[in-house]
């Protein structure tokens, strides 16, 4: 059970076990400074039917095209098969799911109902940011450094994006140290339309168990980051918050593509105020492409074929995002086709 739930238990809100309808009448509540509202009301107003699964452990809200799954012990919600971190844990009161209004506004609504952006600028230039470099090696396992593989992935991804018709700029193209603020600053200066930072994870424990990509975008104002380490909810607004809904959509589409195309374990879309994200003026994400410490996943990271698979999955995610927000698809070669006709094939397994 995640730590954030300790306080919920204290407040006696996790009372409802067993089968119960999440349509029971409930009142809005103020919990730990957050305004919580009955999710069923919002779901009903938006054409979703709400019901409990697994003897009261999971709540589903669904219609013909959408399926949300809330787990009362997790702050992750599954949105059409992909995990998305909420900023605050859901609560259950008298058999009814309560959700923070902030999460409805900053996570659920923008993903289910992507807003019509008033200035839908066509995506032409993408800034890739290979994590670390020079004196900053990033994670390492034995003799392998993260910085080597983030650069290798970025160079492969650059080639794939260029084939798809995008202009690509890199925050570094060799083993050089670049200060964190200089990375989004370059993207801002060059007028990039998207910023994509590339990293790989490592874990000191559970090397055989912990695997899978995760994709970050900026934390909403008023919330703590998913894995906040001392950074609180009172951080305030950043440049990135001005385009946070687009960043969330981009993060979601890229995470979805990585999980589906690589058959990878889904570690979810998460929120963070990383230095490289918070100063970016354009939609910006940070991809943790997998675990260097996992025996099977590391093979994908360390092999050219594996990085090609990963790059193609990222390109597909970017193209899916583009279809949602950009009015005119660029005239691009085969990789950039409408949904369902994309002929790019991605081998399922790394060698
Ligand atoms: Zn890193």
Short mmCIF file of C-alpha atoms and ligand atoms in Angstrom, two decimals:
data_model
loop_
_atom_site.label_atom_id
_atom_site.label_comp_id
_atom_site.label_asym_id
_atom_site.label_seq_id
_atom_site.Cartn_x
_atom_site.Cartn_y
_atom_site.Cartn_z
CA UNK A 1 0.00 0.00 0.00
CA UNK A 2 1.31 3.39 -0.85
CA UNK A 3 2.19 5.77 1.94
CA UNK A 4 -0.27 8.53 0.96
CA UNK A 5 -3.06 6.25 2.16
CA UNK A 6 -1.95 6.24 5.75
CA UNK A 7 -3.66 9.56 6.32
CA UNK A 8 -6.78 8.40 4.56
CA UNK A 9 -7.05 5.48 6.93
CA UNK A 10 -6.56 7.86 9.81
CA UNK A 11 -9.52 9.89 8.66
CA UNK A 12 -11.62 6.74 8.46
CA UNK A 13 -12.51 7.17 4.84
CA UNK A 14 -11.52 3.78 3.51
CA UNK A 15 -14.50 2.06 5.02
CA UNK A 16 -16.21 0.57 2.05
CA UNK A 17 -15.27 -3.00 1.31
CA UNK A 18 -17.51 -5.49 -0.42
CA UNK A 19 -19.79 -4.87 -3.31
CA UNK A 20 -21.42 -1.51 -3.36
CA UNK A 21 -22.48 0.82 -6.06
CA UNK A 22 -20.31 3.88 -6.58
CA UNK A 23 -23.52 5.64 -7.47
CA UNK A 24 -24.53 6.01 -3.84
CA UNK A 25 -25.26 9.56 -2.88
CA UNK A 26 -22.22 11.28 -1.40
CA UNK A 27 -21.15 14.71 -0.43
CA UNK A 28 -18.17 16.66 -1.54
CA UNK A 29 -15.46 16.67 1.11
CA UNK A 30 -12.43 18.67 2.07
CA UNK A 31 -9.57 16.25 2.74
CA UNK A 32 -6.06 17.35 3.62
CA UNK A 33 -6.64 20.72 2.07
CA UNK A 34 -8.08 19.33 -1.17
CA UNK A 35 -11.59 19.66 -2.48
CA UNK A 36 -12.90 16.13 -3.20
CA UNK A 37 -16.04 15.49 -5.22
CA UNK A 38 -18.12 12.34 -5.87
CA UNK A 39 -16.67 10.81 -9.01
CA UNK A 40 -19.99 9.21 -9.99
CA UNK A 41 -21.59 12.64 -10.48
CA UNK A 42 -18.88 13.67 -12.90
CA UNK A 43 -18.94 10.28 -14.63
CA UNK A 44 -22.70 10.37 -15.11
CA UNK A 45 -22.56 13.89 -16.50
CA UNK A 46 -19.95 12.71 -19.00
CA UNK A 47 -21.71 9.56 -20.15
CA UNK A 48 -19.77 7.00 -18.13
CA UNK A 49 -21.30 4.20 -16.09
CA UNK A 50 -19.69 3.50 -12.76
CA UNK A 51 -19.46 0.15 -10.92
CA UNK A 52 -17.31 -1.74 -8.44
CA UNK A 53 -15.11 -4.68 -9.37
CA UNK A 54 -13.16 -7.17 -7.31
CA UNK A 55 -15.28 -7.03 -4.16
CA UNK A 56 -14.86 -3.36 -3.70
CA UNK A 57 -11.19 -3.04 -4.53
CA UNK A 58 -11.58 -1.49 -7.99
CA UNK A 59 -14.04 0.98 -9.39
CA UNK A 60 -14.66 1.11 -13.11
CA UNK A 61 -16.17 3.96 -15.08
CA UNK A 62 -16.83 3.06 -18.68
CA UNK A 63 -18.77 3.57 -21.85
CA UNK A 64 -18.30 2.22 -25.37
CA UNK A 65 -15.01 4.00 -25.97
CA UNK A 66 -13.60 4.80 -22.56
CA UNK A 67 -12.64 2.76 -19.53
CA UNK A 68 -11.23 4.15 -16.29
CA UNK A 69 -10.17 1.83 -13.48
CA UNK A 70 -9.51 3.24 -10.02
CA UNK A 71 -7.84 1.13 -7.37
CA UNK A 72 -8.66 2.21 -3.87
CA UNK A 73 -5.13 1.36 -2.77
CA UNK A 74 -3.34 3.30 -5.48
CA UNK A 75 -3.09 6.79 -6.76
CA UNK A 76 -2.64 5.38 -10.26
CA UNK A 77 -5.74 5.32 -12.45
CA UNK A 78 -5.88 3.20 -15.58
CA UNK A 79 -7.04 5.31 -18.52
CA UNK A 80 -7.93 3.13 -21.48
CA UNK A 81 -5.31 0.59 -20.46
CA UNK A 82 -2.49 2.96 -19.52
CA UNK A 83 -1.57 3.93 -15.96
CA UNK A 84 -1.69 7.62 -15.10
CA UNK A 85 -0.62 9.02 -11.74
CA UNK A 86 -3.13 11.22 -9.99
CA UNK A 87 -1.86 14.02 -7.80
CA UNK A 88 -3.93 12.88 -4.82
CA UNK A 89 -5.16 9.43 -3.80
CA UNK A 90 -8.82 8.71 -4.37
CA UNK A 91 -10.94 8.24 -1.26
CA UNK A 92 -13.87 5.97 -0.59
CA UNK A 93 -16.64 7.18 1.67
CA UNK A 94 -19.75 5.09 2.34
CA UNK A 95 -19.10 3.05 -0.78
CA UNK A 96 -18.66 6.10 -2.97
CA UNK A 97 -15.52 7.12 -4.79
CA UNK A 98 -14.32 10.64 -4.10
CA UNK A 99 -11.71 12.25 -6.32
CA UNK A 100 -9.77 15.48 -5.92
CA UNK A 101 -11.25 18.21 -8.10
CA UNK A 102 -7.68 19.08 -9.09
CA UNK A 103 -7.23 15.59 -10.57
CA UNK A 104 -10.46 15.81 -12.52
CA UNK A 105 -9.28 19.10 -13.99
CA UNK A 106 -5.60 18.29 -14.56
CA UNK A 107 -5.54 14.57 -15.37
CA UNK A 108 -8.89 12.95 -16.17
CA UNK A 109 -10.64 15.63 -18.19
CA UNK A 110 -7.70 16.61 -20.47
CA UNK A 111 -7.07 12.95 -21.34
CA UNK A 112 -10.69 12.00 -22.02
CA UNK A 113 -11.67 15.27 -23.63
CA UNK A 114 -8.56 16.82 -25.20
CA UNK A 115 -9.26 20.53 -25.38
CA UNK A 116 -9.48 22.29 -28.70
CA UNK A 117 -6.34 24.35 -28.61
CA UNK A 118 -6.83 27.89 -29.74
CA UNK A 119 -3.50 28.15 -31.55
CA UNK A 120 -2.93 24.68 -32.95
CA UNK A 121 0.52 25.19 -34.37
CA UNK A 122 1.85 22.49 -36.60
CA UNK A 123 4.68 20.46 -35.05
CA UNK A 124 7.81 20.94 -37.09
CA UNK A 125 10.79 21.06 -34.73
CA UNK A 126 11.47 18.62 -31.91
CA UNK A 127 14.23 19.12 -29.34
CA UNK A 128 15.74 15.88 -28.05
CA UNK A 129 17.61 15.94 -24.76
CA UNK A 130 19.91 12.97 -24.14
CA UNK A 131 20.10 12.84 -20.34
CA UNK A 132 23.37 13.47 -18.47
CA UNK A 133 26.74 13.61 -20.31
CA UNK A 134 30.38 14.45 -19.61
CA UNK A 135 31.13 14.46 -15.88
CA UNK A 136 27.53 13.44 -15.17
CA UNK A 137 27.28 9.74 -16.03
CA UNK A 138 23.74 9.24 -14.72
CA UNK A 139 22.88 5.73 -13.57
CA UNK A 140 25.41 3.01 -14.06
CA UNK A 141 25.60 -0.73 -13.87
CA UNK A 142 29.04 -2.33 -13.91
CA UNK A 143 30.89 -0.56 -16.73
CA UNK A 144 27.84 0.89 -18.48
CA UNK A 145 26.76 4.51 -17.97
CA UNK A 146 23.30 5.90 -18.62
CA UNK A 147 24.76 8.88 -20.49
CA UNK A 148 26.10 6.58 -23.23
CA UNK A 149 22.74 5.02 -23.95
CA UNK A 150 20.63 8.16 -23.71
CA UNK A 151 22.86 9.66 -26.42
CA UNK A 152 22.69 6.50 -28.54
CA UNK A 153 18.88 6.50 -28.25
CA UNK A 154 18.70 10.21 -29.08
CA UNK A 155 20.79 9.78 -32.24
CA UNK A 156 18.61 6.87 -33.40
CA UNK A 157 15.44 8.78 -32.52
CA UNK A 158 16.74 11.84 -34.37
CA UNK A 159 17.16 9.74 -37.52
CA UNK A 160 13.67 8.27 -37.19
CA UNK A 161 12.06 11.66 -36.59
CA UNK A 162 13.90 13.16 -39.55
CA UNK A 163 12.63 10.31 -41.73
CA UNK A 164 9.15 11.20 -40.51
CA UNK A 165 9.71 14.77 -41.71
CA UNK A 166 10.48 16.62 -38.48
CA UNK A 167 13.35 19.00 -37.84
CA UNK A 168 15.36 17.77 -34.86
CA UNK A 169 17.71 19.63 -32.55
CA UNK A 170 19.78 18.03 -29.81
CA UNK A 171 20.84 19.50 -26.47
CA UNK A 172 24.05 17.49 -26.87
CA UNK A 173 25.36 15.34 -29.69
CA UNK A 174 28.47 14.06 -27.95
CA UNK A 175 29.65 13.08 -24.50
CA UNK A 176 29.53 16.60 -23.07
CA UNK A 177 28.17 18.07 -19.87
CA UNK A 178 25.26 20.45 -20.37
CA UNK A 179 23.76 22.29 -17.40
CA UNK A 180 20.13 21.35 -16.77
CA UNK A 181 18.66 24.86 -17.30
CA UNK A 182 20.55 25.16 -20.60
CA UNK A 183 18.62 22.24 -22.06
CA UNK A 184 15.08 23.68 -22.10
CA UNK A 185 16.65 27.10 -22.74
CA UNK A 186 18.02 25.80 -26.05
CA UNK A 187 14.58 24.44 -26.99
CA UNK A 188 12.99 27.78 -26.11
CA UNK A 189 15.60 29.78 -28.03
CA UNK A 190 15.27 27.64 -31.15
CA UNK A 191 11.48 27.70 -31.05
CA UNK A 192 11.07 23.94 -30.73
CA UNK A 193 7.49 22.67 -30.75
CA UNK A 194 8.19 19.69 -28.49
CA UNK A 195 10.88 18.84 -25.93
CA UNK A 196 11.71 15.20 -25.22
CA UNK A 197 14.27 14.30 -22.55
CA UNK A 198 15.63 10.74 -22.63
CA UNK A 199 16.76 8.75 -19.60
CA UNK A 200 17.07 5.22 -18.28
CA UNK A 201 16.30 3.98 -14.80
CA UNK A 202 18.15 1.75 -12.37
CA UNK A 203 17.19 0.22 -9.07
CA UNK A 204 19.42 -1.03 -6.25
CA UNK A 205 16.89 -3.70 -5.20
CA UNK A 206 14.48 -5.99 -7.03
CA UNK A 207 16.59 -6.04 -10.17
CA UNK A 208 14.63 -8.96 -11.59
CA UNK A 209 11.24 -7.44 -10.86
CA UNK A 210 11.45 -3.72 -11.53
CA UNK A 211 11.08 -2.96 -15.23
CA UNK A 212 9.16 -0.89 -17.72
CA UNK A 213 9.13 2.62 -19.15
CA UNK A 214 7.59 5.62 -17.43
CA UNK A 215 6.94 9.04 -18.90
CA UNK A 216 6.90 12.27 -16.95
CA UNK A 217 5.28 15.62 -17.58
CA UNK A 218 5.04 18.71 -15.40
CA UNK A 219 3.26 18.55 -12.04
CA UNK A 220 0.03 20.58 -11.85
CA UNK A 221 0.07 23.72 -9.75
CA UNK A 222 -1.05 22.91 -6.21
CA UNK A 223 0.16 19.31 -6.24
CA UNK A 224 3.28 17.44 -5.20
CA UNK A 225 5.15 15.44 -7.82
CA UNK A 226 4.53 11.69 -8.15
CA UNK A 227 7.86 10.79 -6.59
CA UNK A 228 8.35 14.10 -4.77
CA UNK A 229 11.54 14.17 -2.79
CA UNK A 230 11.05 17.09 -0.49
CA UNK A 231 9.40 19.18 -3.20
CA UNK A 232 6.02 20.32 -1.99
CA UNK A 233 2.68 21.34 -3.40
CA UNK A 234 3.40 25.02 -2.84
CA UNK A 235 6.05 25.18 -5.57
CA UNK A 236 4.01 27.55 -7.66
CA UNK A 237 3.50 27.86 -11.37
CA UNK A 238 6.29 27.23 -13.89
CA UNK A 239 6.62 28.10 -17.56
CA UNK A 240 5.67 24.50 -18.32
CA UNK A 241 2.33 24.80 -16.53
CA UNK A 242 1.10 27.05 -19.32
CA UNK A 243 1.06 24.05 -21.68
CA UNK A 244 0.65 21.27 -19.12
CA UNK A 245 -2.44 19.74 -20.71
CA UNK A 246 -0.61 19.27 -23.99
CA UNK A 247 2.40 17.84 -22.14
CA UNK A 248 0.10 15.35 -20.42
CA UNK A 249 -1.41 14.31 -23.75
CA UNK A 250 2.06 13.89 -25.25
CA UNK A 251 3.27 11.89 -22.23
CA UNK A 252 0.19 9.68 -22.41
CA UNK A 253 0.52 8.95 -26.12
CA UNK A 254 4.24 8.21 -25.88
CA UNK A 255 3.82 5.99 -22.79
CA UNK A 256 0.98 4.14 -24.49
CA UNK A 257 3.04 3.57 -27.61
CA UNK A 258 6.06 2.34 -25.64
CA UNK A 259 3.96 -0.08 -23.60
CA UNK A 260 1.99 -1.43 -26.55
CA UNK A 261 4.73 -1.59 -29.16
CA UNK A 262 7.43 -2.95 -26.88
CA UNK A 263 5.07 -5.19 -24.90
CA UNK A 264 6.63 -3.50 -21.89
CA UNK A 265 5.43 -3.32 -18.32
CA UNK A 266 3.56 -0.06 -17.77
CA UNK A 267 5.06 2.08 -15.02
CA UNK A 268 2.76 4.89 -15.94
CA UNK A 269 2.52 8.55 -16.82
CA UNK A 270 3.88 10.50 -13.87
CA UNK A 271 4.27 14.11 -12.84
CA UNK A 272 7.51 15.85 -11.87
CA UNK A 273 9.01 19.32 -11.73
CA UNK A 274 12.31 18.20 -13.19
CA UNK A 275 14.52 21.16 -14.07
CA UNK A 276 14.45 20.18 -17.74
CA UNK A 277 10.65 20.13 -17.76
CA UNK A 278 9.65 23.13 -15.71
CA UNK A 279 11.35 25.76 -17.85
CA UNK A 280 10.22 24.42 -21.22
CA UNK A 281 7.78 26.74 -22.98
CA UNK A 282 6.51 23.97 -25.26
CA UNK A 283 4.94 20.57 -24.48
CA UNK A 284 7.71 18.70 -22.71
CA UNK A 285 8.16 15.16 -21.44
CA UNK A 286 10.89 13.08 -19.84
CA UNK A 287 10.99 9.43 -20.82
CA UNK A 288 12.58 6.85 -18.54
CA UNK A 289 12.95 4.24 -21.25
CA UNK A 290 13.38 1.25 -18.96
CA UNK A 291 15.63 -0.25 -16.30
CA UNK A 292 19.31 -0.78 -16.93
CA UNK A 293 19.24 -3.14 -13.96
CA UNK A 294 16.61 -5.51 -15.37
CA UNK A 295 18.18 -8.52 -17.11
CA UNK A 296 15.82 -8.58 -20.10
CA UNK A 297 15.03 -4.88 -20.44
CA UNK A 298 18.69 -3.90 -20.31
CA UNK A 299 19.27 -5.91 -23.48
CA UNK A 300 16.91 -3.61 -25.33
CA UNK A 301 18.69 -0.54 -23.94
CA UNK A 302 22.15 -1.84 -24.79
CA UNK A 303 21.43 -3.05 -28.33
CA UNK A 304 21.08 -0.96 -31.48
CA UNK A 305 18.07 -3.02 -32.58
CA UNK A 306 16.42 -2.55 -29.19
CA UNK A 307 16.96 1.22 -29.31
CA UNK A 308 15.53 1.28 -32.81
CA UNK A 309 12.38 -0.42 -31.53
CA UNK A 310 12.18 2.11 -28.73
CA UNK A 311 12.72 5.03 -31.11
CA UNK A 312 10.00 3.85 -33.46
CA UNK A 313 7.61 3.49 -30.54
CA UNK A 314 8.39 7.05 -29.43
CA UNK A 315 7.87 8.33 -32.99
CA UNK A 316 4.50 6.58 -33.14
CA UNK A 317 3.53 8.17 -29.83
CA UNK A 318 4.50 11.62 -31.10
CA UNK A 319 2.50 11.05 -34.29
CA UNK A 320 -0.52 9.96 -32.25
CA UNK A 321 -0.21 13.17 -30.23
CA UNK A 322 0.14 15.18 -33.40
CA UNK A 323 -3.10 13.75 -34.74
CA UNK A 324 -4.86 14.95 -31.58
CA UNK A 325 -3.57 18.50 -31.55
CA UNK A 326 -2.27 19.48 -34.94
CA UNK A 327 -4.73 20.56 -37.61
CA UNK A 328 -2.73 19.60 -40.67
CA UNK A 329 -0.74 16.41 -40.89
CA UNK A 330 2.55 17.15 -42.59
CA UNK A 331 3.12 15.44 -45.91
CA UNK A 332 5.40 12.79 -44.65
CA UNK A 333 6.59 9.41 -45.81
CA UNK A 334 5.12 6.09 -44.77
CA UNK A 335 5.66 6.42 -41.05
CA UNK A 336 3.20 9.28 -40.77
CA UNK A 337 -0.09 7.72 -41.74
CA UNK A 338 -3.54 7.96 -40.21
CA UNK A 339 -4.42 5.70 -37.29
CA UNK A 340 -4.61 2.05 -38.27
CA UNK A 341 -2.67 2.37 -41.52
CA UNK A 342 0.77 2.98 -40.14
CA UNK A 343 3.04 0.43 -41.78
CA UNK A 344 5.98 0.87 -39.45
CA UNK A 345 6.62 -2.54 -37.96
CA UNK A 346 8.31 -2.90 -34.64
CA UNK A 347 9.79 -6.28 -33.73
CA UNK A 348 8.31 -7.34 -30.41
CA UNK A 349 11.50 -8.45 -28.75
CA UNK A 350 15.01 -7.18 -28.41
CA UNK A 351 17.60 -9.67 -29.54
ZN1 LIG B 1 18.83 9.95 -15.99
#
